[in-house]
Amino acid sequence: MKTKLAIFCVLALALGSICSALAIAQAPDPLPSWNDGKTKQAIIEFVEKVTTAGAPDFVPPAERIATFDNDGALWAEQPMYFQLAFALDRVKALAPEHPEWQGKEPFASLLKGDLKGALAGGEKAILEIVMATHAGMTTEEFEEIVTEWIASAKHPKTGKLYTEMVYQPMLELLAYLRSNGFKTFIVSGGGIEFMRPWTEKVYGIPPEQVVGSSIKTKYELRDGKPVLARLPELNFIDDKAGKPVGIHQYIGRRPIAAFGNSDGDLQMLQWTTAGKGARFALIVHHTDGDREWAYDRNSAVGRLDKALDEAKEKGWTVVDMKNDWKTVFP
Amino acid sequence: MKTKLAIFCVLALALGSICSALAIAQAPDPLPSWNDGKTKQAIIEFVEKVTTAGAPDFVPPAERIATFDNDGALWAEQPMYFQLAFALDRVKALAPEHPEWQGKEPFASLLKGDLKGALAGGEKAILEIVMATHAGMTTEEFEEIVTEWIASAKHPKTGKLYTEMVYQPMLELLAYLRSNGFKTFIVSGGGIEFMRPWTEKVYGIPPEQVVGSSIKTKYELRDGKPVLARLPELNFIDDKAGKPVGIHQYIGRRPIAAFGNSDGDLQMLQWTTAGKGARFALIVHHTDGDREWAYDRNSAVGRLDKALDEAKEKGWTVVDMKNDWKTVFP
């Protein structure tokens, strides 16, 4: 009886496998929002060569690490980084508790609606805004604040939720890589705790696969209850030369594929492609002024200059958003 | 034809599932090296209640995060942390390149075989030994050094490879949790890059699920080739109150189960159990002087004092190594 059951089970499982294989053979286009052409072809060729068992470029699933920049690569970043919009909204929300801000830059200009004046103070001004809005609460409180904002704040130009301004072709790319055994990570200059509350829902990327910039936290017992207090002190800047550092620190192995859109991603792309075996580097070039924004070498946000030159020199894949993408937003 | 194929496939897949379910129902004991008793029962009860769909304590797979200390919890730590043995071996190996060490503490004492004298300098001495042996090379070079050492160095008392001094019951526990949808992480005071080269092979824990102490690294182009240089500067100490900070920084969500053995794990256990819903905290109590070592409140290595008191007070699970474990090493 036992033998018969075993034979029966083996047969059933085998037939199931054949059916799964047939389903794969008949699978529809995994990247329907990408126009056919050399960009889409380059992506598919890379994925096929690293996932074909026995092929010279085969990579075991555990090593199929793919890293994605966020701002300008997975979601839009104009006319300002969305996290800056969050910080400005927080300054307005917190202003009643900070009467001193009325006479103190960069807050005074901000509260008068003069963004340019506020940002005239450069990095120091931005840092002050970030610390005033991102520190001084527990990690759980900050998560709630972000969750509430991301569910309600609207983009000034499109009127959409910010999470509706993610790129449909990139969502398909993330899913395509994962269905081929890749583990997808975000490696962003943005705040790690600003992204984690929503990346799983929006991108299918869980918190433990998000790398970003951070401030320090401190463990404390408050009335016997453990909390992590967010301190007004920088911990790590995950941008430019910080990206390979962040990748090494958080992931501990080199990606085989990396996706970015600006000079902030250059070192990540260099680090990724310098590894042994098949590697893939892709840059999203914002060329679509009608459906999105067109900008590169002279943009204050998401400047793409050195990385565009190096992409040409090294044969990295450059997405021409206008011609390569059928749709931009979902 | 297509419909018939579809019906056939659905049937085959369904039968396959039934067979898989039958196989699970007949599964052997998942923790064979654990003696039956209240410790083993507590583990199994927790896993069953968080994985039973529809039960009040059910936790979705994505949130089944389990964190493990390494030294004294997954592998032994006597008579000294194994990473210290590595550092001492490195001092000896590097001594020919550093003639000045002959007249400089803590190196002079070390090279004479006087460990106690070397460590008389306390934390400062240890830090000097760590920096002299862990910094000053690229990340790839360090990985090679660790890989070579871990494959050949032997424990002074048992004569075993250090990776043979992992705890068999804990290996079974890791596998049991993973087979129940848990994601297992290491959260250790040890060096993150000292562990990552071998944790996947030994524990089934990939590099990206290892959290530990670290020194800073810097991205550089050397002859056009990108490297990460290891700098003699502390980055993060993942011990005591640093453990919840490390968990938050790397994993970004609170574990539902945590496993440690010393006061260095106390805050991790507090942080884990303070979350909402079912939580599990376990301490490995080293009570077996015959098969391993017996130590707790007065040990310089892996002191277990405050955490033992708090475990009793809060009803955390305490492993009595002597009575709960059938075997210690594989």
XYZ file of C-alpha atoms in Angstrom:
660
model
C 0.000 0.000 0.000
C 2.772 2.356 1.032
C 4.712 1.613 -2.176
C 1.646 2.255 -4.311
C 1.027 5.548 -2.536
C 4.647 6.526 -3.086
C 4.553 5.698 -6.803
C 1.281 7.546 -7.162
C 2.693 10.595 -5.398
C 5.875 10.653 -7.436
C 3.761 10.490 -10.596
C 1.456 13.272 -9.465
C 4.371 15.514 -8.488
C 6.150 14.812 -11.778
C 3.048 15.627 -13.819
C 2.605 18.783 -11.782
C 6.173 19.777 -12.631
C 5.602 19.197 -16.342
C 2.517 21.370 -16.171
C 4.475 24.117 -14.407
C 7.132 23.903 -17.114
C 4.460 24.156 -19.824
C 2.990 27.188 -18.071
C 6.431 28.844 -18.115
C 6.877 28.079 -21.823
C 3.605 29.819 -22.526
C 4.297 32.738 -20.169
C 3.264 36.163 -21.449
C 5.749 39.027 -21.938
C 7.217 39.730 -18.471
C 7.930 43.371 -19.392
C 4.756 44.534 -21.189
C 5.358 48.242 -20.522
C 8.750 48.122 -22.239
C 8.858 48.698 -25.981
C 10.686 46.018 -27.929
C 14.199 47.152 -28.717
C 17.782 46.899 -27.560
C 17.154 48.034 -23.960
C 14.503 45.424 -23.248
C 16.549 42.862 -25.137
C 19.657 43.612 -23.051
C 17.717 43.049 -19.822
C 16.215 39.760 -20.964
C 19.487 38.480 -22.402
C 21.275 39.156 -19.124
C 18.604 37.443 -17.035
C 18.539 34.437 -19.333
C 22.290 33.971 -19.364
C 22.703 34.093 -15.573
C 19.730 31.780 -14.937
C 20.375 29.096 -17.549
C 21.743 26.068 -15.706
C 24.969 24.852 -17.229
C 25.586 28.071 -19.191
C 29.020 29.681 -18.729
C 27.484 32.765 -17.047
C 25.142 30.863 -14.737
C 24.861 32.428 -11.257
C 23.408 30.414 -8.325
C 20.161 31.967 -6.992
C 21.729 32.990 -3.667
C 24.143 35.278 -5.510
C 21.530 36.929 -7.730
C 21.604 40.254 -5.898
C 20.088 43.251 -7.689
C 20.249 46.765 -6.234
C 17.984 49.661 -7.208
C 18.297 53.333 -6.513
C 14.919 54.784 -5.512
C 14.591 58.522 -6.370
C 14.423 58.864 -10.144
C 14.940 55.124 -10.674
C 11.862 53.565 -9.064
C 9.751 56.671 -8.499
C 9.914 60.271 -9.713
C 12.025 62.958 -8.050
C 10.862 66.254 -9.570
C 10.429 69.100 -8.870
C 12.121 68.041 -5.593
C 12.977 64.780 -3.838
C 9.705 63.535 -2.367
C 11.335 63.187 1.031
C 12.051 66.920 0.975
C 8.336 67.528 0.334
C 7.691 65.350 3.381
C 10.141 67.394 5.470
C 8.525 70.676 4.377
C 5.068 69.369 5.281
C 6.444 68.344 8.663
C 7.926 71.820 9.254
C 4.460 73.293 8.657
C 2.823 70.715 10.923
C 5.354 71.281 13.702
C 5.526 75.092 13.433
C 2.923 75.767 16.174
C 5.183 73.902 18.644
C 8.196 75.987 17.501
C 7.381 79.703 17.671
C 11.134 80.390 17.478
C 11.145 79.174 13.846
C 9.401 82.395 12.748
C 12.691 84.247 13.229
C 15.123 81.455 12.426
C 16.395 80.313 9.032
C 15.836 78.083 7.154
C 12.474 77.703 8.894
C 11.363 81.355 8.605
C 11.651 81.377 4.796
C 10.019 77.957 4.536
C 7.029 78.996 6.585
C 6.591 82.045 4.328
C 6.516 79.651 1.350
C 9.946 80.779 0.124
C 11.601 77.435 -0.616
C 14.423 78.973 -2.623
C 15.307 81.304 0.257
C 15.218 78.423 2.721
C 17.506 76.257 0.615
C 19.929 79.161 0.026
C 21.693 77.898 3.151
C 22.797 74.810 1.187
C 23.568 71.508 2.851
C 23.553 73.016 6.322
C 19.993 74.289 5.835
C 18.807 70.927 4.505
C 20.443 69.130 7.423
C 18.688 71.440 9.889
C 15.347 70.773 8.220
C 15.972 67.035 8.233
C 16.982 66.909 11.892
C 14.068 69.080 12.987
C 11.606 66.803 11.217
C 13.212 63.352 11.333
C 14.653 63.248 14.873
C 13.229 63.789 18.347
C 10.750 60.927 18.341
C 10.867 57.141 18.697
C 11.286 54.906 15.666
C 7.682 53.738 16.044
C 6.386 57.311 16.134
C 8.376 58.188 13.019
C 7.025 55.149 11.206
C 3.475 56.284 11.982
C 4.181 59.807 10.735
C 5.602 58.515 7.448
C 2.802 55.992 6.995
C 0.179 58.685 7.445
C 1.914 61.159 5.108
C 2.550 58.678 2.312
C -1.107 57.610 2.372
C -2.431 61.152 1.983
C 0.091 63.691 0.593
C -0.329 64.613 -3.063
C 2.234 65.639 -5.650
C 1.903 69.379 -6.459
C 1.890 68.918 -10.235
C 0.129 65.620 -10.875
C -2.184 65.576 -7.872
C -1.343 61.895 -7.442
C -0.251 60.128 -4.291
C 3.539 59.902 -4.312
C 3.327 56.112 -4.364
C 1.334 56.408 -7.584
C 4.344 58.079 -9.164
C 6.383 54.911 -9.296
C 7.463 53.684 -12.706
C 5.332 50.864 -14.078
C 8.183 49.475 -16.246
C 10.433 49.300 -13.179
C 7.744 47.505 -11.150
C 7.632 44.931 -13.938
C 11.412 44.699 -13.934
C 11.499 44.090 -10.158
C 8.888 41.331 -10.496
C 10.664 39.809 -13.490
C 13.976 39.628 -11.630
C 12.355 38.133 -8.545
C 10.537 35.527 -10.620
C 14.002 34.574 -11.892
C 15.379 34.023 -8.419
C 16.896 37.464 -7.863
C 16.772 39.131 -4.466
C 15.936 42.812 -5.032
C 17.290 45.554 -2.779
C 16.857 49.318 -2.650
C 20.117 51.247 -2.225
C 19.100 54.880 -1.979
C 20.483 58.183 -0.768
C 17.051 58.708 0.776
C 16.283 58.009 4.410
C 16.069 54.308 5.192
C 13.229 54.797 7.667
C 11.380 57.072 5.257
C 11.219 54.195 2.753
C 10.750 51.087 4.862
C 7.122 51.707 5.912
C 5.851 51.409 2.315
C 8.427 49.653 0.089
C 7.003 46.180 0.668
C 3.491 47.195 -0.405
C 4.612 49.371 -3.329
C 7.685 47.546 -4.675
C 7.480 44.128 -3.038
C 10.760 44.918 -1.250
C 10.695 44.114 2.483
C 12.275 46.439 5.098
C 15.307 44.175 5.534
C 16.158 44.691 1.849
C 16.177 48.483 2.023
C 19.513 50.312 2.367
C 19.528 54.079 2.787
C 20.829 57.069 4.695
C 20.204 57.168 8.419
C 20.474 59.113 11.621
C 21.607 57.521 14.869
C 19.187 55.835 17.249
C 19.543 55.053 20.929
C 18.005 52.253 22.965
C 16.227 53.449 26.118
C 13.782 52.140 28.682
C 10.932 54.638 29.142
C 8.743 53.662 32.095
C 10.162 50.175 31.673
C 9.181 50.075 27.989
C 12.022 49.726 25.469
C 12.139 52.354 22.741
C 14.614 53.475 20.107
C 14.980 57.249 20.202
C 15.870 58.981 16.935
C 18.795 61.346 17.546
C 19.635 64.525 15.596
C 22.955 63.065 14.472
C 23.909 61.655 11.086
C 24.752 57.955 11.052
C 25.372 57.148 7.385
C 25.008 58.853 3.985
C 24.177 56.218 1.412
C 25.050 58.217 -1.681
C 27.874 58.304 -4.262
C 30.933 56.564 -2.737
C 28.680 55.697 0.215
C 26.629 53.304 -1.929
C 29.260 50.550 -2.271
C 29.965 51.040 1.457
C 26.256 50.652 2.235
C 25.960 47.616 -0.020
C 28.905 45.962 1.690
C 27.706 46.866 5.159
C 24.080 45.797 4.752
C 24.140 43.102 2.084
C 27.662 41.787 2.464
C 28.039 40.704 -1.123
C 28.438 42.414 -4.445
C 25.343 42.793 -6.645
C 25.403 41.241 -10.112
C 22.987 43.892 -11.387
C 22.454 47.522 -10.411
C 19.934 50.123 -11.529
C 20.242 53.872 -11.093
C 19.620 57.191 -12.805
C 22.098 59.789 -11.560
C 25.700 60.526 -10.678
C 24.776 59.462 -7.142
C 24.651 55.904 -8.512
C 27.964 55.970 -10.380
C 30.032 54.223 -7.707
C 27.349 51.569 -7.187
C 27.434 50.807 -10.914
C 31.250 50.748 -10.940
C 31.354 48.448 -7.908
C 28.733 46.107 -9.371
C 30.303 45.783 -12.807
C 33.836 45.330 -11.433
C 32.913 41.904 -10.052
C 33.796 38.674 -11.820
C 31.350 37.011 -14.223
C 28.306 38.469 -15.972
C 27.242 41.875 -14.636
C 24.535 44.309 -15.592
C 24.351 48.079 -15.100
C 21.379 50.185 -16.144
C 20.704 53.913 -16.037
C 17.235 55.418 -16.393
C 17.678 58.535 -18.531
C 14.855 61.030 -18.021
C 14.121 62.027 -21.617
C 10.360 62.407 -21.504
C 9.269 65.988 -20.832
C 5.691 65.198 -21.781
C 4.879 62.168 -19.679
C 7.424 62.866 -16.918
C 10.370 65.288 -16.819
C 13.364 65.687 -19.131
C 16.641 66.417 -17.359
C 20.207 65.237 -17.018
C 23.529 67.126 -16.958
C 22.273 70.432 -15.553
C 19.625 69.328 -13.106
C 20.010 70.203 -9.428
C 17.923 67.128 -8.589
C 19.124 63.807 -9.972
C 22.000 65.193 -12.017
C 23.176 62.678 -14.621
C 26.491 63.760 -16.103
C 29.588 61.689 -15.259
C 27.579 58.491 -15.059
C 26.122 59.113 -18.531
C 29.623 59.472 -19.970
C 30.845 56.383 -18.164
C 27.783 54.412 -19.319
C 28.649 55.151 -22.949
C 32.303 54.353 -22.413
C 31.621 51.052 -20.658
C 28.584 49.915 -22.611
C 26.115 50.081 -19.717
C 22.435 49.957 -20.658
C 20.778 53.390 -20.797
C 16.986 53.569 -20.759
C 15.612 56.269 -23.047
C 12.436 56.813 -21.067
C 10.592 58.431 -23.965
C 11.241 55.653 -26.453
C 11.787 52.595 -24.263
C 8.726 52.886 -22.029
C 5.157 52.370 -23.290
C 3.755 53.798 -20.081
C 5.459 55.678 -17.268
C 3.155 55.566 -14.236
C 0.806 52.662 -13.393
C -7.599 20.333 -25.908
C -6.443 23.302 -23.895
C -9.276 22.813 -21.361
C -8.455 19.148 -20.943
C -4.798 19.986 -20.368
C -5.797 22.584 -17.794
C -8.091 20.182 -15.902
C -5.401 17.518 -16.015
C -2.796 19.960 -14.677
C -5.029 21.220 -11.867
C -5.653 17.620 -10.834
C -1.982 16.695 -10.948
C -0.989 19.769 -8.925
C -3.768 19.113 -6.380
C -2.686 15.502 -5.938
C 0.880 16.676 -5.566
C -0.222 19.020 -2.777
C -2.080 16.263 -0.976
C 1.042 14.109 -1.137
C 3.142 16.953 0.255
C 0.641 17.394 3.099
C 0.813 13.666 3.857
C 4.582 13.874 3.942
C 4.381 16.701 6.489
C 1.941 14.770 8.664
C 4.479 11.925 8.820
C 7.447 14.240 9.437
C 9.979 13.030 11.985
C 10.902 14.978 15.132
C 12.338 18.318 13.909
C 14.496 18.699 17.046
C 16.012 15.236 17.578
C 18.962 16.501 19.647
C 16.648 18.114 22.186
C 15.429 15.989 25.087
C 11.672 15.965 25.542
C 10.673 18.366 28.281
C 9.416 21.858 28.893
C 12.144 23.675 26.915
C 11.548 21.739 23.706
C 7.803 21.950 24.291
C 7.953 25.743 24.699
C 9.762 26.105 21.360
C 7.327 23.889 19.489
C 4.263 25.472 21.081
C 5.446 28.936 20.072
C 6.170 27.913 16.487
C 2.824 26.149 16.162
C 0.797 29.034 17.511
C 2.362 31.685 15.245
C 2.127 29.488 12.145
C -1.411 28.111 12.529
C -3.589 29.995 10.047
C -6.639 31.493 11.714
C -5.222 31.114 15.244
C -5.233 34.272 17.399
C -1.428 34.413 17.502
C -0.879 33.778 13.784
C 1.996 35.823 12.291
C 2.318 36.245 8.500
C 5.530 34.651 7.146
C 7.075 38.021 6.219
C 7.046 39.046 9.887
C 8.527 35.815 11.232
C 11.908 37.336 12.045
C 14.150 35.364 14.415
C 17.488 36.727 15.658
C 20.331 34.662 17.080
C 23.394 35.709 18.970
C 26.451 33.813 17.733
C 29.165 33.429 20.426
C 27.856 31.051 23.086
C 24.469 30.727 21.387
C 25.283 29.108 18.032
C 28.890 28.134 18.622
C 31.129 27.888 21.696
C 33.037 30.838 23.140
C 35.500 29.347 25.637
C 38.221 29.753 26.717
C 38.084 32.945 24.632
C 35.883 34.339 21.840
C 36.965 32.532 18.682
C 37.460 35.837 16.913
C 40.066 36.757 19.521
C 41.889 33.511 18.710
C 41.786 34.620 15.067
C 43.230 38.016 15.983
C 46.040 36.430 18.014
C 46.912 34.133 15.125
C 46.983 37.172 12.849
C 49.323 39.037 15.204
C 51.732 36.114 15.002
C 51.408 35.931 11.215
C 51.958 39.673 10.794
C 54.759 40.039 13.375
C 57.611 39.720 10.814
C 56.243 42.814 9.036
C 56.052 44.721 12.347
C 59.409 44.571 14.151
C 58.219 47.492 16.315
C 55.670 45.171 17.988
C 58.515 43.480 19.935
C 58.705 46.559 22.129
C 55.101 47.678 22.051
C 52.171 46.510 24.165
C 49.872 44.682 23.825
C 51.808 43.030 20.986
C 55.027 42.390 22.911
C 53.283 40.306 25.576
C 51.189 38.511 22.983
C 54.216 37.490 20.964
C 55.807 36.112 24.124
C 52.695 33.992 24.649
C 51.550 36.069 27.618
C 47.858 36.567 26.783
C 46.956 37.742 30.275
C 49.620 40.435 30.142
C 48.481 41.553 26.719
C 44.870 41.849 27.799
C 45.819 43.700 30.984
C 45.430 46.842 28.899
C 41.674 46.195 28.823
C 39.442 47.458 26.031
C 42.143 49.702 24.619
C 44.487 46.751 24.180
C 41.796 44.653 22.527
C 40.924 47.515 20.198
C 44.582 47.864 19.189
C 44.801 44.150 18.456
C 41.583 44.271 16.453
C 42.622 47.259 14.376
C 46.086 45.863 13.699
C 44.594 42.602 12.443
C 41.224 43.589 10.948
C 42.054 46.861 9.159
C 44.590 47.894 6.532
C 43.445 45.633 3.722
C 40.566 45.548 1.245
C 37.302 43.804 2.083
C 38.123 41.074 -0.424
C 41.542 40.487 1.118
C 40.021 40.258 4.591
C 37.425 37.779 3.367
C 40.201 35.579 2.016
C 42.155 35.742 5.285
C 39.078 34.729 7.307
C 38.120 31.980 4.869
C 41.587 30.472 5.073
C 41.760 30.694 8.882
C 38.314 29.234 9.518
C 39.102 26.272 7.238
C 42.297 25.366 9.092
C 42.590 26.778 12.640
C 41.927 24.329 15.468
C 40.483 24.885 18.921
C 43.232 24.525 21.587
C 41.238 22.189 23.827
C 39.143 20.036 21.487
C 41.420 20.063 18.454
C 38.325 20.588 16.295
C 37.826 23.170 13.593
C 35.979 26.117 15.116
C 33.052 25.516 12.758
C 32.776 22.018 14.226
C 32.095 23.616 17.591
C 28.648 24.820 16.638
C 25.718 23.475 18.633
C 23.827 20.656 16.918
C 20.563 21.431 18.765
C 20.771 25.051 17.582
C 21.395 23.975 13.973
C 18.210 21.917 14.228
C 16.379 24.886 15.717
C 17.498 27.168 12.861
C 16.320 24.639 10.283
C 13.040 24.044 12.129
C 12.257 27.768 12.208
C 13.118 28.205 8.533
C 10.960 25.245 7.554
C 8.155 27.099 9.317
C 8.626 30.257 7.266
C 10.919 32.127 9.639
C 13.755 34.271 8.328
C 16.767 33.650 10.573
C 19.326 36.372 11.320
C 22.529 36.498 13.324
C 22.810 39.523 15.627
C 26.228 39.247 17.232
C 28.731 41.415 19.042
C 31.333 39.713 16.836
C 32.680 41.230 13.653
C 30.185 41.142 10.801
C 32.909 40.458 8.214
C 34.452 37.785 10.396
C 31.179 35.834 10.265
C 29.851 36.411 6.756
C 32.379 34.266 4.869
C 31.127 31.055 6.519
C 27.655 31.548 8.060
C 25.796 30.402 4.948
C 27.663 27.129 4.772
C 27.636 26.452 8.522
C 24.259 27.866 9.650
C 22.353 28.341 6.386
C 22.328 32.082 7.094
C 23.348 34.208 4.079
C 25.621 37.284 4.441
C 22.702 39.692 4.092
C 21.135 38.196 7.222
C 24.196 38.706 9.412
C 24.326 41.730 11.740
C 27.468 42.403 13.755
C 30.075 44.882 14.873
C 32.039 46.667 12.177
C 34.841 49.024 11.334
C 34.499 51.725 8.690
C 35.256 51.087 5.031
C 36.072 53.516 2.250
C 35.412 53.240 -1.478
C 38.508 53.871 -3.616
C 39.658 53.379 -7.176
C 43.076 51.665 -7.193
C 44.543 51.644 -10.701
C 40.976 52.152 -11.915
C 39.751 49.119 -9.964
C 37.131 49.779 -7.263
C 37.972 48.495 -3.796
C 36.632 48.962 -0.293
C 39.489 49.710 2.095
C 39.058 48.624 5.718
C 39.901 51.540 8.008
C 41.198 51.356 11.598
C 38.113 53.136 12.905
C 35.109 51.678 14.715
C 31.809 51.917 12.873
C 29.317 50.110 15.094
C 29.341 47.946 18.221
C 26.521 45.448 17.984
C 26.380 44.472 21.645
C 24.089 45.128 24.620
C 22.040 48.295 23.886
C 23.607 48.221 20.425
C 21.706 45.049 19.506
C 18.241 46.627 19.190
C 19.929 49.501 17.324
C 21.582 47.019 14.938
C 18.338 45.087 14.493
C 16.491 48.265 13.627
C 19.238 49.517 11.336
C 19.782 46.299 9.392
C 16.491 44.449 9.568
C 14.074 47.336 10.042
C 11.512 45.348 11.931
C 11.244 43.818 15.350
C 11.940 40.090 15.708
C 9.193 37.868 17.110
C 11.790 35.474 18.521
C 15.305 36.030 19.843
C 17.967 33.633 21.087
C 20.986 34.533 23.203
C 23.134 33.348 26.079
C 24.619 36.320 27.913
C 24.005 39.787 29.325
C 25.091 41.099 25.922
C 21.767 39.782 24.624
C 19.560 41.259 27.338
C 18.426 44.323 25.391
C 17.746 42.251 22.263
C 15.492 39.979 24.317
C 13.768 42.958 25.958
C 13.209 44.654 22.591
C 11.884 41.455 21.006
C 9.464 40.574 23.770
C 8.140 44.150 24.127
C 6.446 43.908 20.708
C 2.747 43.185 20.309
C 1.465 39.636 19.837
C 3.190 36.336 20.598
C 6.919 36.637 21.303
C 9.619 34.191 22.238
C 12.881 34.725 24.126
C 15.394 31.990 24.823
C 18.669 31.901 26.724
C 21.219 29.116 26.362
C 22.543 28.484 29.889
C 25.968 26.839 29.831
C 25.520 24.183 32.514
C 27.506 21.332 31.053
C 31.102 21.263 32.299
C 31.630 17.769 30.915
C 30.526 18.076 27.311
C 31.172 21.847 26.999
C 31.806 24.484 29.694
C 29.796 25.481 32.769
C 29.712 29.225 33.440
C 27.365 32.112 34.024
C 27.438 34.965 36.560
C 31.188 35.174 37.101
C 32.554 34.444 33.667
C 34.665 37.061 31.897
C 33.530 35.597 28.582
C 29.773 35.412 27.995
C 28.722 36.541 31.460
C 25.105 35.625 32.174
C 23.853 37.460 35.234
C 21.236 40.187 34.773
C 19.682 38.410 31.810
C 19.302 35.211 33.884
C 17.434 37.132 36.575
C 15.234 38.872 34.026
C 14.527 35.567 32.270
C 13.158 34.118 35.505
C 11.163 37.241 36.241
C 9.612 37.419 32.767
C 9.198 33.722 32.062
C 11.670 33.532 29.190
C 12.785 30.059 28.148
C 16.147 29.022 29.611
C 17.977 26.069 28.063
C 19.703 23.892 30.615
C 22.382 22.649 28.258
C 23.210 19.599 30.384
C 19.658 18.308 30.629
C 17.960 19.741 27.552
C 20.484 18.721 24.925
C 21.106 15.101 23.902
C 24.216 16.101 22.030
C 26.205 19.327 22.008
C 28.426 19.314 18.930
C 27.543 17.678 15.586
